[in-house]
Each structure stands twice: as C-alpha cells, then as structure tokens.
C-alpha cells in the first residue's frame, strides 16, 4: 500500500509570492490534515479536510488556505509569502471515520519551503 | 486548550542503556495519545496509539504506557539506529478536534555505539 506523497519536496520562493503544495493521501483515506513544522514552534495544525469539506482550522492567518478534491488529494496555498513562512509543511492522512480507532494519522515526507 | 510537554528535551544514551521518555498532557477529553518517530528531513513515522489509562503497547525495543496525566516511552537496550526525535501528540474528542493533533516539542534521542 503506497504511503502519503507530497510534491514538490523542496521550494524556494521570495517574499510576496504565493505557493501551492500538493498531498496525495493513502488510498482509501478521506481525511487530510496539514501541519507546519518549525524549529521554534514545532508541529502546528493548519487545517483538516474530509470529503472535500474543511472540518477544522488552526490559528493561522487567512493567507493559508486549502482545498480537497473528489479523489481526496489535497492542496494548500500560501499567498503573500513572508520570511516567517519558511518551514517544513507536512500533510497527514487518516480514514476520517468516526471512532477512536480510525484517527491514526500517517505523515508524508513534507515539503521544505524556503522564503527569501 | 490542549497542551503536551515532553521531557527531557534531549537524551544521550550508550548502546544497551535503557531509559524512558516522558509526555505530560492536558486535554479536555482524550480521544487518543500518539507516539511518532522523526528522522532529520523526514516526516513523522507512526509508532503507537494509546486510548485509555493503563494501556500498554510494545514494538521491538519500544514500549509505550499511559496514565491519566502522562505517557512514557520506554526504550530497552537501545541501538544507534534508534537515534531520532520522538514526538508525542494528543487528540481530543469533539468537533473542534477533527483531524487535529496537538504535539509536544519532542525529545531528541542520541544512542552512541
């Protein structure tokens, strides 16, 4: 069974630009969560999508947005990039079904974004 | 607000020297506590899920335990390949917790041969 894939793996952008990151979940999984990982703040939750609907959102500015497609693939977009947006962006997939036993999240390798 | 605190921040062991990592948490209602391993430049790798106090799970040299306030990750006779950052995370029940894991800052484990 293929794992979670993320593209691209590395990105270099300049301040003010926008960026789109992609995530393909494990086959059969319908929930995709996004996280930002930095040395200072650790792993922080951005948002979660299930069946093309955003069900939950973390405390990030509106410049961070996402969407999910009918095949469960998800994208996140960051507009008007700032230096502080440099981070490892991780997506995680889970079944998204009700019941505690269905909420294990499996992470992709991440996209390393550098903002100059 | 859910909170997770891991200790120590860093731990250096000799090969074969057993030890434990601690994860203290506060959460409104625990849906699950998760342990992950993360190697440099990679995404976290899932290790265990614990659901209720008293539960224990084992995998090779690792054993995770859970109480109402904390979890321990016990490492028995570690090897250099066990060197990594170990992350603890919690998920609460309720709609505001859909897909959201709250992570601790991690423990950086280094095992010397």
Short mmCIF file of C-alpha atoms in Angstrom, two decimals:
data_model
loop_
_atom_site.label_atom_id
_atom_site.label_comp_id
_atom_site.label_asym_id
_atom_site.label_seq_id
_atom_site.Cartn_x
_atom_site.Cartn_y
_atom_site.Cartn_z
CA UNK A 1 0.00 0.00 0.00
CA UNK A 2 1.52 3.31 -1.07
CA UNK A 3 2.10 5.90 1.60
CA UNK A 4 1.36 9.60 1.66
CA UNK A 5 3.08 11.54 -1.10
CA UNK A 6 3.82 15.26 -1.20
CA UNK A 7 5.03 17.42 -4.05
CA UNK A 8 7.24 19.25 -4.52
CA UNK A 9 9.75 18.18 -1.90
CA UNK A 10 11.63 21.49 -1.94
CA UNK A 11 10.63 25.03 -2.88
CA UNK A 12 12.41 28.35 -2.83
CA UNK A 13 10.28 31.48 -3.14
CA UNK A 14 10.69 35.19 -2.48
CA UNK A 15 8.63 37.41 -0.21
CA UNK A 16 5.28 38.39 -1.65
CA UNK A 17 4.96 35.38 -3.94
CA UNK A 18 2.40 32.64 -3.49
CA UNK A 19 2.89 28.89 -3.39
CA UNK A 20 0.77 25.74 -3.80
CA UNK A 21 1.67 22.44 -2.20
CA UNK A 22 0.12 19.09 -3.03
CA UNK A 23 -0.65 16.00 -0.97
CA UNK A 24 -1.95 12.58 -2.04
CA UNK A 25 -3.26 10.51 0.88
CA UNK A 26 -3.13 6.77 1.40
CA UNK A 27 -5.61 5.00 -0.85
CA UNK A 28 -8.99 4.81 0.85
CA UNK A 29 -8.25 7.60 3.33
CA UNK A 30 -10.65 10.54 3.12
CA UNK A 31 -9.14 12.90 5.70
CA UNK A 32 -6.11 15.08 5.09
CA UNK A 33 -4.58 17.29 7.76
CA UNK A 34 -1.86 19.89 7.19
CA UNK A 35 0.82 20.94 9.64
CA UNK A 36 3.62 23.49 9.73
CA UNK A 37 6.86 22.45 11.44
CA UNK A 38 9.48 25.00 12.52
CA UNK A 39 12.38 24.70 14.98
CA UNK A 40 10.83 27.29 17.28
CA UNK A 41 7.15 26.31 17.26
CA UNK A 42 7.34 22.62 16.48
CA UNK A 43 4.43 20.98 14.68
CA UNK A 44 1.35 23.19 14.45
CA UNK A 45 -2.02 22.25 12.97
CA UNK A 46 -3.14 24.26 9.94
CA UNK A 47 -6.42 22.65 8.82
CA UNK A 48 -8.18 19.39 8.04
CA UNK A 49 -10.29 18.35 5.08
CA UNK A 50 -12.70 15.45 4.83
CA UNK A 51 -14.75 14.64 1.72
CA UNK A 52 -13.87 17.99 0.13
CA UNK A 53 -15.01 19.98 3.20
CA UNK A 54 -12.84 21.85 5.68
CA UNK A 55 -13.86 20.49 9.08
CA UNK A 56 -11.29 22.19 11.26
CA UNK A 57 -8.86 25.08 11.13
CA UNK A 58 -5.91 26.11 13.30
CA UNK A 59 -4.77 29.58 14.32
CA UNK A 60 -3.11 30.72 11.14
CA UNK A 61 -3.83 33.86 9.10
CA UNK A 62 -6.11 33.80 6.09
CA UNK A 63 -3.09 33.73 3.79
CA UNK A 64 -3.05 30.00 4.44
CA UNK A 65 -5.81 28.14 2.62
CA UNK A 66 -6.50 24.72 1.28
CA UNK A 67 -8.86 22.51 -0.64
CA UNK A 68 -9.58 18.88 -1.25
CA UNK A 69 -10.62 17.17 -4.43
CA UNK A 70 -13.07 14.34 -5.01
CA UNK A 71 -10.20 11.82 -5.12
CA UNK A 72 -9.13 13.02 -1.63
CA UNK A 73 -5.98 14.69 -2.92
CA UNK A 74 -5.43 18.00 -1.17
CA UNK A 75 -3.63 21.24 -1.87
CA UNK A 76 -2.63 24.06 0.40
CA UNK A 77 -1.87 27.56 -0.75
CA UNK A 78 0.06 30.33 0.94
CA UNK A 79 -0.32 33.79 -0.54
CA UNK A 80 1.87 36.85 0.00
CA UNK A 81 4.72 34.84 1.45
CA UNK A 82 6.64 36.17 4.45
CA UNK A 83 10.09 35.19 5.69
CA UNK A 84 8.47 33.51 8.70
CA UNK A 85 6.62 31.10 6.43
CA UNK A 86 9.85 29.19 5.85
CA UNK A 87 9.13 25.75 7.29
CA UNK A 88 8.56 22.08 6.63
CA UNK A 89 4.93 21.60 5.58
CA UNK A 90 3.57 18.18 6.38
CA UNK A 91 0.35 16.52 5.41
CA UNK A 92 -1.13 13.52 7.15
CA UNK A 93 -3.88 11.18 6.08
CA UNK A 94 -6.34 9.15 8.10
CA UNK A 95 -9.56 7.34 7.40
CA UNK A 96 -11.55 10.20 8.90
CA UNK A 97 -14.23 7.82 10.12
CA UNK A 98 -15.92 8.10 13.50
CA UNK A 99 -14.50 6.04 16.34
CA UNK A 100 -11.20 6.49 18.13
CA UNK A 101 -9.60 3.57 16.32
CA UNK A 102 -9.85 5.39 12.99
CA UNK A 103 -7.96 8.55 13.86
CA UNK A 104 -4.35 7.43 13.41
CA UNK A 105 -2.56 9.86 11.13
CA UNK A 106 0.17 8.86 8.70
CA UNK A 107 2.51 11.58 7.51
CA UNK A 108 4.11 12.31 4.20
CA UNK A 109 7.76 13.32 3.77
CA UNK A 110 6.92 17.01 3.74
CA UNK A 111 7.66 19.99 1.52
CA UNK A 112 10.56 22.18 2.61
CA UNK A 113 9.65 25.80 1.81
CA UNK A 114 12.31 28.48 1.96
CA UNK A 115 11.25 32.12 1.62
CA UNK A 116 13.99 34.58 0.70
CA UNK B 1 -6.61 24.37 25.36
CA UNK B 2 -4.82 21.05 24.87
CA UNK B 3 -1.19 21.01 25.94
CA UNK B 4 1.65 18.50 25.63
CA UNK B 5 5.03 18.75 27.38
CA UNK B 6 7.84 16.33 26.66
CA UNK B 7 10.94 15.72 28.76
CA UNK B 8 13.84 15.63 28.56
CA UNK B 9 14.46 17.86 25.54
CA UNK B 10 17.50 15.75 24.66
CA UNK B 11 18.76 12.39 25.87
CA UNK B 12 22.10 10.78 25.15
CA UNK B 13 22.49 7.06 25.84
CA UNK B 14 25.10 4.41 25.37
CA UNK B 15 24.08 1.43 23.28
CA UNK B 16 22.27 -1.01 25.57
CA UNK B 17 21.49 1.63 28.23
CA UNK B 18 17.70 1.55 28.80
CA UNK B 19 15.74 4.71 29.62
CA UNK B 20 12.34 6.41 29.40
CA UNK B 21 10.90 9.47 27.70
CA UNK B 22 8.06 11.39 29.33
CA UNK B 23 5.00 13.05 27.82
CA UNK B 24 2.71 15.05 30.12
CA UNK B 25 -0.61 16.22 28.72
CA UNK B 26 -3.77 18.14 29.49
CA UNK B 27 -6.77 17.62 27.27
CA UNK B 28 -10.49 18.13 27.69
CA UNK B 29 -11.30 14.53 26.80
CA UNK B 30 -8.64 12.21 25.46
CA UNK B 31 -9.52 10.55 22.20
CA UNK B 32 -6.01 9.21 21.66
CA UNK B 33 -2.36 9.73 22.54
CA UNK B 34 0.15 9.12 19.77
CA UNK B 35 3.87 8.48 19.61
CA UNK B 36 5.86 9.22 16.47
CA UNK B 37 9.49 8.94 15.49
CA UNK B 38 11.01 11.58 13.20
CA UNK B 39 14.36 11.34 11.45
CA UNK B 40 16.05 14.52 10.16
CA UNK B 41 14.46 15.85 6.98
CA UNK B 42 11.63 13.30 7.04
CA UNK B 43 8.01 13.21 8.09
CA UNK B 44 6.99 11.69 11.43
CA UNK B 45 6.67 7.89 11.44
CA UNK B 46 3.73 6.47 13.40
CA UNK B 47 4.66 4.23 16.33
CA UNK B 48 1.73 3.79 18.76
CA UNK B 49 -1.75 4.93 19.69
CA UNK B 50 -2.95 4.68 23.30
CA UNK B 51 -6.58 5.29 24.19
CA UNK B 52 -7.09 4.80 27.93
CA UNK B 53 -5.19 4.85 31.19
CA UNK B 54 -3.46 1.58 31.94
CA UNK B 55 -2.99 0.68 28.30
CA UNK B 56 0.44 -0.52 27.11
CA UNK B 57 1.80 -1.26 23.64
CA UNK B 58 5.11 -2.72 22.53
CA UNK B 59 7.11 -2.74 19.32
CA UNK B 60 10.60 -4.20 19.21
CA UNK B 61 12.66 -2.27 21.81
CA UNK B 62 9.91 0.30 22.47
CA UNK B 63 7.08 0.15 25.00
CA UNK B 64 4.51 2.90 25.49
CA UNK B 65 2.37 3.29 28.60
CA UNK B 66 -0.44 5.69 29.51
CA UNK B 67 -1.83 7.18 32.71
CA UNK B 68 -4.48 9.89 33.10
CA UNK B 69 -1.85 12.62 33.04
CA UNK B 70 1.19 11.28 31.21
CA UNK B 71 2.66 8.71 28.89
CA UNK B 72 6.06 7.07 28.92
CA UNK B 73 8.05 5.66 26.05
CA UNK B 74 10.43 3.06 27.43
CA UNK B 75 13.43 2.13 25.31
CA UNK B 76 15.07 -1.16 26.23
CA UNK B 77 18.67 -1.88 25.18
CA UNK B 78 18.69 0.85 22.52
CA UNK B 79 20.80 0.68 19.38
CA UNK B 80 22.33 3.57 17.38
CA UNK B 81 19.55 3.21 14.79
CA UNK B 82 17.05 4.23 17.48
CA UNK B 83 18.54 7.73 17.36
CA UNK B 84 15.78 10.15 16.28
CA UNK B 85 13.37 12.74 17.61
CA UNK B 86 10.41 11.17 19.40
CA UNK B 87 7.17 13.13 19.28
CA UNK B 88 4.11 12.79 21.47
CA UNK B 89 0.71 14.11 20.39
CA UNK B 90 -2.86 14.09 21.71
CA UNK B 91 -6.24 14.34 20.09
CA UNK B 92 -9.36 15.37 21.97
CA UNK B 93 -12.95 14.42 21.38
CA UNK B 94 -15.27 16.95 19.80
CA UNK B 95 -15.85 18.76 16.56
CA UNK B 96 -13.11 21.30 17.18
CA UNK B 97 -10.59 18.46 17.18
CA UNK B 98 -11.34 16.92 13.78
CA UNK B 99 -8.02 15.88 12.28
CA UNK B 100 -6.09 17.93 14.82
CA UNK B 101 -3.17 16.53 16.75
CA UNK B 102 -1.51 18.71 19.39
CA UNK B 103 2.20 17.92 19.53
CA UNK B 104 4.88 18.30 22.16
CA UNK B 105 8.27 19.74 21.26
CA UNK B 106 9.85 16.31 21.09
CA UNK B 107 12.78 14.51 22.70
CA UNK B 108 15.98 14.22 20.68
CA UNK B 109 17.44 10.79 21.40
CA UNK B 110 21.05 10.00 20.54
CA UNK B 111 22.39 6.49 21.08
CA UNK B 112 26.16 6.11 20.95
CA UNK B 113 27.75 2.77 19.97
#
